[in-house]
Tab-separated table of C-alpha atoms and ligand atoms in Angstrom:
chain	number	residue	atom	x	y	z
A	234	UNK	CA	0.664	-13.917	-43.477
A	235	UNK	CA	-2.292	-16.269	-43.564
A	236	UNK	CA	-2.072	-19.607	-41.866
A	237	UNK	CA	-4.938	-21.900	-42.466
A	238	UNK	CA	-5.489	-25.447	-43.360
A	239	UNK	CA	-2.240	-25.745	-45.340
A	240	UNK	CA	-0.145	-25.505	-42.197
A	241	UNK	CA	-2.379	-27.868	-40.283
A	242	UNK	CA	-2.471	-30.290	-43.221
A	243	UNK	CA	1.322	-30.588	-42.968
A	244	UNK	CA	0.981	-31.150	-39.313
A	245	UNK	CA	-1.506	-33.907	-39.831
A	246	UNK	CA	1.373	-35.884	-41.297
A	247	UNK	CA	3.014	-35.660	-37.902
A	248	UNK	CA	1.163	-38.362	-36.018
A	249	UNK	CA	1.823	-40.009	-32.739
A	250	UNK	CA	-0.032	-43.276	-32.113
A	251	UNK	CA	-2.272	-42.408	-35.017
A	252	UNK	CA	-3.449	-39.236	-33.260
A	253	UNK	CA	-3.133	-35.812	-34.860
A	254	UNK	CA	-0.776	-34.005	-32.563
A	255	UNK	CA	-0.362	-30.561	-33.992
A	256	UNK	CA	-0.563	-28.908	-30.597
A	257	UNK	CA	1.946	-31.292	-29.153
A	258	UNK	CA	4.359	-30.750	-32.011
A	259	UNK	CA	4.293	-26.973	-31.727
A	260	UNK	CA	4.307	-27.156	-27.959
A	261	UNK	CA	7.185	-29.596	-27.804
A	262	UNK	CA	9.333	-27.507	-30.116
A	263	UNK	CA	8.514	-24.395	-28.125
A	264	UNK	CA	9.330	-26.116	-24.840
A	265	UNK	CA	12.638	-27.408	-26.169
A	266	UNK	CA	13.619	-23.978	-27.433
A	267	UNK	CA	12.698	-22.384	-24.114
A	268	UNK	CA	14.548	-24.927	-22.005
A	269	UNK	CA	17.643	-24.633	-24.180
A	270	UNK	CA	17.306	-20.837	-23.912
A	271	UNK	CA	17.327	-20.722	-27.681
A	272	UNK	CA	13.890	-19.161	-27.757
A	273	UNK	CA	13.636	-15.453	-28.507
A	274	UNK	CA	11.515	-13.415	-26.092
A	275	UNK	CA	9.469	-10.460	-27.358
A	276	UNK	CA	8.222	-7.876	-24.880
A	277	UNK	CA	5.543	-5.568	-26.288
A	278	UNK	CA	5.225	-2.320	-24.305
A	279	UNK	CA	8.415	-1.200	-22.596
A	280	UNK	CA	7.140	0.634	-19.537
A	281	UNK	CA	7.140	-0.052	-15.800
A	282	UNK	CA	6.105	-3.674	-16.443
A	283	UNK	CA	7.831	-4.462	-19.732
A	284	UNK	CA	11.288	-3.193	-18.789
A	285	UNK	CA	11.864	-5.415	-15.718
A	286	UNK	CA	10.665	-8.437	-17.712
A	287	UNK	CA	13.006	-7.615	-20.594
A	288	UNK	CA	15.894	-7.302	-18.150
A	289	UNK	CA	15.059	-10.510	-16.335
A	290	UNK	CA	14.954	-12.631	-19.505
A	291	UNK	CA	18.141	-11.034	-20.856
A	292	UNK	CA	19.905	-11.552	-17.533
A	293	UNK	CA	19.125	-15.279	-17.540
A	294	UNK	CA	20.483	-15.748	-21.056
A	295	UNK	CA	17.575	-15.279	-23.477
A	296	UNK	CA	17.752	-13.059	-26.524
A	297	UNK	CA	15.114	-10.385	-25.960
A	298	UNK	CA	13.513	-7.987	-28.423
A	299	UNK	CA	11.475	-5.137	-26.965
A	300	UNK	CA	8.669	-3.600	-29.027
A	301	UNK	CA	7.193	-0.174	-28.438
A	302	UNK	CA	5.434	2.507	-30.453
A	303	UNK	CA	7.399	5.245	-28.740
A	304	UNK	CA	10.411	5.962	-30.945
A	305	UNK	CA	12.137	8.094	-28.297
A	306	UNK	CA	11.835	5.381	-25.665
A	307	UNK	CA	13.191	2.787	-28.091
A	308	UNK	CA	16.187	5.002	-28.883
A	309	UNK	CA	16.836	5.641	-25.188
A	310	UNK	CA	16.704	1.947	-24.330
A	311	UNK	CA	19.014	1.119	-27.213
A	312	UNK	CA	21.390	3.750	-25.858
A	313	UNK	CA	21.283	1.928	-22.520
A	314	UNK	CA	18.990	4.366	-20.650
A	315	UNK	CA	15.909	3.117	-18.867
A	316	UNK	CA	14.168	6.500	-18.279
A	317	UNK	CA	12.548	4.914	-15.202
A	318	UNK	CA	14.317	6.192	-12.121
A	319	UNK	CA	14.381	3.007	-10.047
A	320	UNK	CA	15.720	0.906	-12.958
A	321	UNK	CA	19.442	1.472	-12.999
A	322	UNK	CA	20.842	2.447	-16.422
A	323	UNK	CA	23.739	0.054	-15.925
A	324	UNK	CA	21.287	-2.861	-16.192
A	325	UNK	CA	20.149	-1.738	-19.629
A	326	UNK	CA	23.677	-0.974	-20.754
A	327	UNK	CA	24.576	-4.535	-19.752
A	328	UNK	CA	21.424	-5.932	-21.359
A	329	UNK	CA	22.389	-4.247	-24.626
A	330	UNK	CA	25.761	-5.998	-24.500
A	331	UNK	CA	23.925	-9.266	-23.935
A	332	UNK	CA	21.783	-8.874	-27.027
A	333	UNK	CA	18.752	-6.905	-25.866
A	334	UNK	CA	17.391	-4.560	-28.479
A	335	UNK	CA	14.313	-2.388	-28.693
A	336	UNK	CA	12.456	-1.687	-31.910
A	337	UNK	CA	9.344	-0.068	-33.364
A	338	UNK	CA	9.390	-2.574	-36.224
A	339	UNK	CA	6.506	-4.948	-35.530
A	340	UNK	CA	7.347	-7.180	-38.498
A	341	UNK	CA	10.033	-8.582	-36.192
A	342	UNK	CA	7.291	-10.121	-34.017
A	343	UNK	CA	7.823	-13.271	-36.098
A	344	UNK	CA	11.322	-13.620	-34.612
A	345	UNK	CA	9.961	-14.104	-31.093
A	346	UNK	CA	8.919	-17.500	-29.759
A	347	UNK	CA	7.400	-16.102	-26.581
A	348	UNK	CA	5.584	-12.762	-26.564
A	349	UNK	CA	4.464	-10.832	-23.496
A	350	UNK	CA	2.043	-7.953	-23.977
A	351	UNK	CA	2.566	-5.230	-21.357
A	352	UNK	CA	0.585	-2.295	-22.733
A	353	UNK	CA	-1.508	0.193	-20.724
A	354	UNK	CA	-5.109	-0.441	-19.657
A	355	UNK	CA	-6.483	2.962	-18.606
A	356	UNK	CA	-10.061	4.156	-18.151
A	357	UNK	CA	-11.648	6.431	-20.768
A	358	UNK	CA	-13.279	9.750	-19.925
A	359	UNK	CA	-16.487	7.922	-18.917
A	360	UNK	CA	-14.404	5.823	-16.492
A	361	UNK	CA	-14.947	2.725	-18.582
A	362	UNK	CA	-12.181	0.264	-19.607
A	363	UNK	CA	-10.121	1.500	-22.540
A	364	UNK	CA	-8.900	-1.687	-24.166
A	365	UNK	CA	-7.652	0.104	-27.279
A	366	UNK	CA	-3.984	-0.479	-26.373
A	367	UNK	CA	-4.589	-4.218	-26.090
A	368	UNK	CA	-6.730	-4.475	-29.220
A	369	UNK	CA	-4.366	-2.267	-31.267
A	370	UNK	CA	-1.417	-4.386	-30.154
A	371	UNK	CA	-3.188	-7.611	-31.079
A	372	UNK	CA	-4.156	-6.202	-34.484
A	373	UNK	CA	-0.592	-5.060	-35.013
A	374	UNK	CA	1.074	-8.337	-34.073
A	375	UNK	CA	-1.481	-10.643	-35.732
A	376	UNK	CA	-0.058	-10.042	-39.211
A	377	UNK	CA	3.356	-11.257	-38.068
A	378	UNK	CA	2.424	-14.265	-35.957
A	379	UNK	CA	3.598	-17.711	-36.987
A	380	UNK	CA	2.955	-21.198	-35.675
A	381	UNK	CA	4.748	-22.223	-32.514
A	382	UNK	CA	4.503	-18.921	-30.636
A	383	UNK	CA	3.083	-18.360	-27.164
A	384	UNK	CA	1.435	-14.991	-26.534
A	385	UNK	CA	0.883	-13.912	-22.946
A	386	UNK	CA	-1.202	-10.893	-22.022
A	387	UNK	CA	0.178	-9.269	-18.850
A	388	UNK	CA	-1.895	-6.075	-18.756
A	389	UNK	CA	-4.473	-5.831	-15.982
A	390	UNK	CA	-7.989	-6.269	-17.319
A	391	UNK	CA	-11.468	-7.694	-16.665
A	392	UNK	CA	-12.298	-11.420	-16.860
A	393	UNK	CA	-13.055	-12.438	-20.419
A	394	UNK	CA	-10.660	-10.054	-22.178
A	395	UNK	CA	-8.282	-12.752	-23.415
A	396	UNK	CA	-11.091	-14.894	-24.761
A	397	UNK	CA	-13.309	-12.131	-26.130
A	398	UNK	CA	-10.821	-9.518	-27.360
A	399	UNK	CA	-7.402	-11.130	-27.750
A	400	UNK	CA	-8.178	-14.549	-29.234
A	401	UNK	CA	-10.253	-13.468	-32.235
A	402	UNK	CA	-7.560	-10.984	-33.223
A	403	UNK	CA	-4.731	-13.492	-32.870
A	404	UNK	CA	-6.668	-15.951	-34.999
A	405	UNK	CA	-7.658	-13.482	-37.694
A	406	UNK	CA	-5.190	-14.885	-40.250
A	407	UNK	CA	-6.133	-18.483	-39.690
A	408	UNK	CA	-3.821	-19.578	-36.888
A	409	UNK	CA	-5.692	-21.612	-34.297
A	410	UNK	CA	-5.099	-20.876	-30.639
A	411	UNK	CA	-4.337	-24.063	-28.721
A	412	UNK	CA	-3.060	-25.784	-31.858
A	413	UNK	CA	-0.810	-23.477	-33.896
A	414	UNK	CA	-0.216	-20.768	-31.328
A	415	UNK	CA	-0.832	-20.564	-27.592
A	416	UNK	CA	-2.627	-17.853	-25.642
A	417	UNK	CA	-2.056	-17.169	-21.976
A	418	UNK	CA	-3.104	-14.574	-19.438
A	419	UNK	CA	-0.522	-13.949	-16.730
A	420	UNK	CA	-1.040	-10.805	-14.682
A	421	UNK	CA	1.915	-8.683	-13.761
A	422	UNK	CA	2.447	-8.093	-10.030
A	423	UNK	CA	5.385	-5.711	-10.354
A	424	UNK	CA	5.700	-3.338	-7.385
A	425	UNK	CA	8.064	-0.562	-8.527
A	426	UNK	CA	10.902	0.240	-6.101
A	427	UNK	CA	9.974	-2.601	-3.741
A	428	UNK	CA	13.333	-3.677	-2.325
A	429	UNK	CA	12.073	-6.967	-0.889
A	430	UNK	CA	10.889	-8.565	-4.136
A	431	UNK	CA	12.274	-8.755	-7.643
A	432	UNK	CA	10.650	-9.982	-10.861
A	433	UNK	CA	11.685	-13.588	-10.211
A	434	UNK	CA	10.685	-13.773	-6.541
A	435	UNK	CA	7.096	-12.622	-7.070
A	436	UNK	CA	4.997	-15.762	-7.710
A	437	UNK	CA	3.252	-15.569	-11.079
A	438	UNK	CA	-0.308	-16.659	-11.817
A	439	UNK	CA	-0.752	-18.272	-15.242
A	440	UNK	CA	-3.980	-19.225	-16.998
A	441	UNK	CA	-4.163	-20.784	-20.458
A	442	UNK	CA	-6.965	-20.771	-23.017
A	443	UNK	CA	-6.522	-24.553	-23.359
A	444	UNK	CA	-4.433	-27.109	-21.488
A	445	UNK	CA	-1.776	-26.851	-24.225
A	446	UNK	CA	-1.813	-23.051	-23.829
A	447	UNK	CA	-1.288	-23.406	-20.076
A	448	UNK	CA	1.642	-25.754	-20.659
A	449	UNK	CA	3.121	-23.253	-23.130
A	450	UNK	CA	2.670	-20.485	-20.549
A	451	UNK	CA	4.419	-22.528	-17.879
A	452	UNK	CA	7.261	-23.263	-20.303
A	453	UNK	CA	7.536	-19.542	-21.042
A	454	UNK	CA	7.748	-18.390	-17.434
A	455	UNK	CA	9.310	-21.281	-15.528
A	456	UNK	CA	12.874	-20.270	-16.391
A	457	UNK	CA	12.440	-16.678	-15.285
A	458	UNK	CA	10.122	-16.896	-12.279
A	459	UNK	CA	10.813	-18.921	-9.142
A	460	UNK	CA	7.213	-19.927	-8.442
A	461	UNK	CA	4.351	-20.280	-10.888
A	462	UNK	CA	0.707	-20.533	-9.864
A	463	UNK	CA	-1.196	-22.275	-12.661
A	464	UNK	CA	-4.957	-21.679	-12.646
A	465	UNK	CA	-7.743	-23.306	-14.602
A	466	UNK	CA	-8.549	-20.554	-17.121
A	467	UNK	CA	-7.585	-17.137	-18.421
A	468	UNK	CA	-10.711	-15.724	-16.734
A	469	UNK	CA	-9.546	-17.023	-13.347
A	470	UNK	CA	-6.131	-15.413	-13.843
A	471	UNK	CA	-7.741	-12.126	-14.928
A	472	UNK	CA	-10.047	-12.134	-11.919
A	473	UNK	CA	-7.179	-12.992	-9.548
A	474	UNK	CA	-5.345	-9.803	-10.479
A	475	UNK	CA	-8.496	-7.719	-10.057
A	476	UNK	CA	-9.268	-9.287	-6.677
A	477	UNK	CA	-5.759	-8.406	-5.445
A	478	UNK	CA	-6.107	-4.775	-6.450
A	479	UNK	CA	-9.734	-4.436	-5.358
A	480	UNK	CA	-8.725	-5.848	-1.960
A	481	UNK	CA	-6.122	-3.084	-1.697
A	482	UNK	CA	-8.461	-0.343	-2.905
A	483	UNK	CA	-11.224	-1.367	-0.465
A	484	UNK	CA	-8.861	-1.648	2.508
A	485	UNK	CA	-7.235	1.689	1.720
A	486	UNK	CA	-10.727	3.215	1.455
A	487	UNK	CA	-11.668	1.683	4.811
A	488	UNK	CA	-8.578	2.950	6.601
A	489	UNK	CA	-8.987	6.399	5.061
A	490	UNK	CA	-12.530	6.537	6.415
A	491	UNK	CA	-11.241	5.372	9.810
A	492	UNK	CA	-8.716	8.198	9.719
A	493	UNK	CA	-11.475	10.784	9.297
A	494	UNK	CA	-13.493	9.262	12.161
A	495	UNK	CA	-10.552	8.897	14.553
A	496	UNK	CA	-9.337	12.404	13.781
A	497	UNK	CA	-12.737	13.819	14.811
A	498	UNK	CA	-12.588	11.689	17.989
A	499	UNK	CA	-9.077	12.840	18.860
A	500	UNK	CA	-7.618	9.335	18.443
A	501	UNK	CA	-4.346	8.703	16.602
A	502	UNK	CA	-5.135	6.336	13.682
A	503	UNK	CA	-1.494	5.287	13.306
A	504	UNK	CA	-1.290	4.257	16.945
A	505	UNK	CA	-4.515	2.290	16.466
A	506	UNK	CA	-3.181	0.504	13.364
A	507	UNK	CA	0.118	-0.334	15.060
A	508	UNK	CA	-1.734	-1.777	18.039
A	509	UNK	CA	-4.187	-3.749	15.858
A	510	UNK	CA	-1.293	-5.131	13.814
A	511	UNK	CA	0.025	-6.951	16.885
A	512	UNK	CA	-2.866	-9.409	16.446
A	513	UNK	CA	-1.098	-12.442	14.976
A	514	UNK	CA	-4.004	-13.426	12.698
A	515	UNK	CA	-6.954	-11.882	10.880
A	516	UNK	CA	-5.620	-8.331	10.531
A	517	UNK	CA	-3.452	-6.865	7.780
A	518	UNK	CA	-2.353	-3.281	8.330
A	519	UNK	CA	-3.171	-0.690	5.676
A	520	UNK	CA	-2.179	2.925	6.147
A	521	UNK	CA	-4.133	6.082	5.355
A	522	UNK	CA	-2.833	8.862	3.140
A	523	UNK	CA	-3.918	11.568	0.708
A	524	UNK	CA	-5.537	8.876	-1.491
A	525	UNK	CA	-4.080	6.074	-3.609
A	526	UNK	CA	-2.492	6.748	-7.002
A	527	UNK	CA	-0.581	4.989	-9.758
A	528	UNK	CA	-1.758	3.092	-12.794
A	529	UNK	CA	-3.382	0.296	-10.769
A	530	UNK	CA	-5.369	0.902	-7.578
A	531	UNK	CA	-7.459	3.901	-8.726
A	532	UNK	CA	-8.234	2.247	-12.092
A	533	UNK	CA	-8.272	-1.539	-12.089
A	534	UNK	CA	-11.289	-2.047	-9.772
A	535	UNK	CA	-13.476	-0.182	-12.263
A	536	UNK	CA	-12.644	-2.751	-14.925
A	537	UNK	CA	-14.652	-5.209	-12.854
A	538	UNK	CA	-17.410	-2.677	-12.127
A	539	UNK	CA	-17.919	-2.266	-15.869
A	540	UNK	CA	-17.893	-5.993	-16.623
A	541	UNK	CA	-20.155	-6.836	-13.655
A	542	UNK	CA	-22.860	-4.588	-15.120
A	543	UNK	CA	-23.135	-7.025	-18.024
A	544	UNK	CA	-24.274	-9.546	-15.398
A	545	UNK	CA	-26.666	-7.083	-13.714
A	546	UNK	CA	-24.444	-6.654	-10.653
A	547	UNK	CA	-23.426	-3.399	-8.978
A	548	UNK	CA	-20.009	-3.599	-7.326
A	549	UNK	CA	-20.857	-1.459	-4.298
A	550	UNK	CA	-17.659	-2.005	-2.311
A	551	UNK	CA	-15.609	-0.850	-5.289
A	552	UNK	CA	-17.737	2.253	-5.824
A	553	UNK	CA	-17.674	3.171	-2.137
A	554	UNK	CA	-13.916	2.696	-1.786
A	555	UNK	CA	-13.420	4.729	-4.974
A	556	UNK	CA	-15.640	7.514	-3.606
A	557	UNK	CA	-13.740	7.697	-0.312
A	558	UNK	CA	-10.314	7.409	-1.897
A	559	UNK	CA	-10.917	10.081	-4.539
A	560	UNK	CA	-12.282	12.462	-1.885
A	561	UNK	CA	-9.087	12.277	0.212
A	562	UNK	CA	-7.260	15.197	-1.466
A	563	UNK	CA	-10.320	17.339	-0.638
A	564	UNK	CA	-10.136	16.172	2.960
A	565	UNK	CA	-6.442	17.072	3.159
A	566	UNK	CA	-7.173	20.440	1.557
A	567	UNK	CA	-9.910	21.158	4.116
A	568	UNK	CA	-7.483	20.366	6.961
A	569	UNK	CA	-4.919	22.702	5.378
A	570	UNK	CA	-7.480	25.490	4.954
A	571	UNK	CA	-8.718	25.242	8.535
A	572	UNK	CA	-5.179	25.079	9.964
A	573	UNK	CA	-4.314	28.258	8.065
A	574	UNK	CA	-7.579	29.818	9.196
A	575	UNK	CA	-6.685	29.166	12.833
A	576	UNK	CA	-3.487	31.098	12.179
A	577	UNK	CA	-5.450	34.055	10.781
A	578	UNK	CA	-4.456	33.131	7.234
A	579	UNK	CA	-6.284	32.156	4.070
A	580	UNK	CA	-5.237	29.722	1.381
A	581	UNK	CA	-5.357	32.645	-1.037
A	582	UNK	CA	-2.008	34.357	-0.958
A	583	UNK	CA	-0.354	31.868	1.398
A	584	UNK	CA	2.904	30.206	0.426
A	585	UNK	CA	2.142	26.497	0.360
A	586	UNK	CA	4.586	23.769	-0.596
A	587	UNK	CA	3.607	20.168	-1.394
A	588	UNK	CA	6.266	17.681	-0.332
A	589	UNK	CA	6.229	14.612	-2.550
A	590	UNK	CA	4.206	14.605	-5.739
A	591	UNK	CA	4.891	11.059	-7.028
A	592	UNK	CA	2.026	8.741	-6.089
A	593	UNK	CA	4.079	6.677	-3.639
A	594	UNK	CA	7.372	6.777	-1.816
A	595	UNK	CA	10.707	6.491	-3.619
A	596	UNK	CA	9.332	6.390	-7.182
A	597	UNK	CA	9.089	8.963	-9.979
A	598	UNK	CA	5.660	7.773	-11.207
A	599	UNK	CA	3.114	10.595	-11.264
A	600	UNK	CA	0.187	8.702	-12.746
A	601	UNK	CA	-3.086	9.364	-10.872
A	602	UNK	CA	-1.102	10.944	-8.052
A	603	UNK	CA	-3.399	12.475	-5.397
A	604	UNK	CA	-0.737	15.165	-4.870
A	605	UNK	CA	-1.647	16.600	-8.255
A	606	UNK	CA	-5.314	16.972	-7.265
A	607	UNK	CA	-4.136	18.615	-4.069
A	608	UNK	CA	-1.893	20.978	-6.020
A	609	UNK	CA	-4.814	21.927	-8.252
A	610	UNK	CA	-6.998	22.645	-5.216
A	611	UNK	CA	-4.304	24.858	-3.700
A	612	UNK	CA	-3.634	26.704	-6.966
A	613	UNK	CA	-7.318	27.113	-7.860
A	614	UNK	CA	-7.997	28.562	-4.412
A	615	UNK	CA	-5.303	31.197	-4.837
A	616	UNK	CA	-2.451	29.557	-2.925
A	617	UNK	CA	1.096	30.489	-3.840
A	618	UNK	CA	2.116	26.949	-4.772
A	619	UNK	CA	5.470	25.212	-4.971
A	620	UNK	CA	6.599	21.627	-4.585
A	621	UNK	CA	9.610	19.578	-3.554
A	622	UNK	CA	10.157	16.067	-4.853
A	623	UNK	CA	13.659	14.702	-5.380
A	624	UNK	CA	12.220	12.065	-7.720
A	625	UNK	CA	10.349	14.534	-9.952
A	626	UNK	CA	12.735	17.410	-10.764
A	627	UNK	CA	10.330	19.038	-13.245
A	628	UNK	CA	6.540	18.753	-13.240
A	629	UNK	CA	5.770	16.571	-16.273
A	630	UNK	CA	3.244	18.257	-18.543
A	631	UNK	CA	0.249	16.160	-19.496
A	632	UNK	CA	-2.969	17.045	-21.314
A	633	UNK	CA	-4.927	17.002	-18.061
A	634	UNK	CA	-2.483	18.701	-15.700
A	635	UNK	CA	-0.325	21.702	-16.457
A	636	UNK	CA	1.986	23.265	-13.880
A	637	UNK	CA	4.989	25.299	-14.881
A	638	UNK	CA	6.906	24.184	-11.798
A	639	UNK	CA	10.190	22.548	-10.859
A	640	UNK	CA	11.127	20.879	-7.612
A	641	UNK	CA	12.527	23.244	-4.996
A	642	UNK	CA	15.511	22.192	-2.868
A	643	UNK	CA	14.519	21.968	0.786
A	644	UNK	CA	16.627	24.301	2.906
A	645	UNK	CA	16.010	25.925	6.281
A	646	UNK	CA	15.244	29.203	4.521
A	647	UNK	CA	12.845	27.701	1.963
A	648	UNK	CA	10.965	25.826	4.677
A	649	UNK	CA	10.773	28.837	6.975
A	650	UNK	CA	9.358	30.974	4.140
A	651	UNK	CA	6.336	28.729	3.684
A	652	UNK	CA	3.056	29.393	5.460
A	653	UNK	CA	2.423	25.659	5.250
A	654	UNK	CA	3.951	22.495	3.858
A	655	UNK	CA	1.817	19.493	2.983
A	656	UNK	CA	3.617	16.201	3.421
A	657	UNK	CA	1.910	14.169	0.713
A	658	UNK	CA	4.437	11.453	-0.219
A	659	UNK	CA	6.813	9.992	2.347
A	660	UNK	CA	9.986	9.649	0.250
A	661	UNK	CA	13.001	8.351	2.183
A	662	UNK	CA	15.079	11.160	0.666
A	663	UNK	CA	13.325	13.876	2.708
A	664	UNK	CA	15.078	15.205	5.799
A	665	UNK	CA	12.128	14.925	8.182
A	666	UNK	CA	13.990	16.483	11.117
A	667	UNK	CA	14.847	19.539	9.009
A	668	UNK	CA	11.218	19.850	7.908
A	669	UNK	CA	9.940	19.529	11.463
A	670	UNK	CA	12.381	22.074	12.773
A	671	UNK	CA	11.929	24.810	10.173
A	672	UNK	CA	8.434	24.554	8.703
A	673	UNK	CA	5.840	26.844	10.308
A	674	UNK	CA	2.944	24.494	9.697
A	675	UNK	CA	3.068	20.842	8.563
A	676	UNK	CA	0.033	19.047	7.206
A	677	UNK	CA	1.115	15.426	7.652
A	678	UNK	CA	-0.900	12.980	5.531
A	679	UNK	CA	1.422	10.023	6.143
A	680	UNK	CA	1.778	9.871	9.912
A	681	UNK	CA	5.483	10.656	9.760
A	682	UNK	CA	5.368	12.681	12.942
A	683	UNK	CA	3.931	10.964	15.968
A	684	UNK	CA	4.347	13.910	18.324
A	685	UNK	CA	1.525	16.235	19.239
A	686	UNK	CA	3.401	19.453	18.452
A	687	UNK	CA	1.090	22.342	17.646
A	688	UNK	CA	2.585	23.095	14.221
A	689	UNK	CA	1.995	19.503	13.007
A	690	UNK	CA	-1.519	18.694	11.849
A	691	UNK	CA	-2.577	15.198	10.835
A	692	UNK	CA	-4.617	15.041	7.650
B	1483	NAD	N1	3.059	-0.018	-13.259
B	1483	NAD	C1	2.860	-1.015	-12.445
B	1483	NAD	O1	3.385	-1.038	-11.337
B	1483	NAD	C2	1.983	-2.199	-12.832
B	1483	NAD	C3	1.936	-3.309	-11.978
B	1483	NAD	C4	1.170	-4.403	-12.341
B	1483	NAD	C5	0.434	-4.363	-13.515
B	1483	NAD	N2	0.464	-3.270	-14.326
B	1483	NAD	C6	-0.299	-3.314	-15.565
B	1483	NAD	O2	0.611	-3.528	-16.640
B	1483	NAD	C7	0.173	-2.829	-17.802
B	1483	NAD	C8	1.267	-1.910	-18.291
B	1483	NAD	O3	1.505	-0.924	-17.299
B	1483	NAD	P1	2.826	-0.046	-17.261
B	1483	NAD	O4	2.810	0.644	-15.948
B	1483	NAD	O5	4.002	-0.839	-17.651
B	1483	NAD	O6	2.507	1.007	-18.432
B	1483	NAD	P2	3.521	2.061	-19.071
B	1483	NAD	O7	2.690	3.182	-19.548
B	1483	NAD	O8	4.659	2.326	-18.135
B	1483	NAD	O9	4.133	1.297	-20.325
B	1483	NAD	C9	3.367	0.891	-21.417
B	1483	NAD	C10	4.233	0.941	-22.654
B	1483	NAD	O10	3.466	0.421	-23.729
B	1483	NAD	C11	3.729	1.194	-24.888
B	1483	NAD	N3	2.635	0.979	-25.827
B	1483	NAD	C12	1.402	1.523	-25.831
B	1483	NAD	N4	0.688	1.009	-26.858
B	1483	NAD	C13	1.484	0.134	-27.492
B	1483	NAD	C14	1.311	-0.727	-28.616
B	1483	NAD	N5	0.167	-0.768	-29.281
B	1483	NAD	N6	2.357	-1.472	-28.966
B	1483	NAD	C15	3.519	-1.436	-28.301
B	1483	NAD	N7	3.744	-0.658	-27.234
B	1483	NAD	C16	2.725	0.117	-26.835
B	1483	NAD	C17	3.875	2.605	-24.366
B	1483	NAD	O11	4.579	3.428	-25.273
B	1483	NAD	C18	4.650	2.358	-23.066
B	1483	NAD	O12	6.038	2.381	-23.299
B	1483	NAD	C19	-1.118	-2.139	-17.406
B	1483	NAD	O13	-2.205	-2.959	-17.721
B	1483	NAD	C20	-1.004	-2.021	-15.900
B	1483	NAD	O14	-2.268	-1.964	-15.274
B	1483	NAD	C21	1.237	-2.205	-14.008
């Protein structure tokens, strides 16, 4: 499909006060369709971010089409299964009844009035941004775009991506952004398994390429999200998301360093944080652990590091926090090794169980989980490794990490058989009293146990 001057020539006939108002015409039609809930919503990328958005728009009465390359995922969603543990299947079964459908057929992009792109933004093996998912998606959808659509990128990325990488691809067949179609960057702030906030109660930042694009973005989101935060440009919106995640990464790095210092000094870091958090201003508590994981905190900051180099700037806070955070599994392993050593044992040959291998509590997401690094350290040093995680029944095989392991049920006997257990992820489903009572040695990375019992070691 090529849209060029022919489409705009028609539009020129549509004049208000003698002014060419192509953008207004497209924008007005789009707005009307969205407010009447007659607009079709297309979600591209049906993962942790795309699925909640698809559900939200379906639940408020829009017809939603989900696009993904993964045929199996599309079939599962169409059968009413989410495949993400914290998203209840009943919601997708209901969404199906209300018109939601998933497809791998990208020619159907033309059916959607509002498109949200929720594809991955990982780092490549040189730890540089891998924008291939975004650029491939844009190439794929560009052939099916038509006038009057708003396209919002939701993936986390560096400032300039929308303008430099998305726009030229969307315009490749002659459609003009800001006139025929509208381009928006609106970062996703989804926090999987967070019980306090849902998709609609998390305020949403929106930046448009032009004023008309911003208005189209507001029209797209205002029905689904309680509070919108319009900003002046797509770059501002892109940077806002990075600042949020860099702020977390740096503070987690800081508190992890404080944990190492306080441990050496014989001070309880959790008691310190709790006391500091009583200050009613100027302090936000962050908690130490075995290192951050997930698709965001270990990755997103380096998107800025890469882009900042173009401007001759080294992002030292980001590098330092990254260094500290990625070293945390080694720190935990060293505490485990020395605790075993004190008990006349070596890692080699000891039975060691990791409790919690998802990257954070109450989720099944294993991406960038520090527990996996810890497991590799234990295995590579000859430990007799097992794990327990009610959210990850079988260790998912990836190219980088291979363990032929399944989750072990925690019983008195299983716990008592271990030389050590490493409490890596503080899932609510664990019976912490049972663990405390029957494990011989607990390496506690989450500050679950506040007592000074000799078989509990903080790490
Ligand atoms: N997971 C989170 O909690 C979270 C929170 C905020 C922001 N984000 C950001 O949102 C983006 C998506 O993250 P996610 O966790 O949902 O990823 P995900 O891996 O769970 O899902 C991405 C989906 O996109 C699909 N996909 C890949 N390439 C595609 C293409 N060309 N066309 C269509 N579908 C394609 C994949 O098959 C997958 O289903 C990332 O940029 C991430 O940084 C994630």
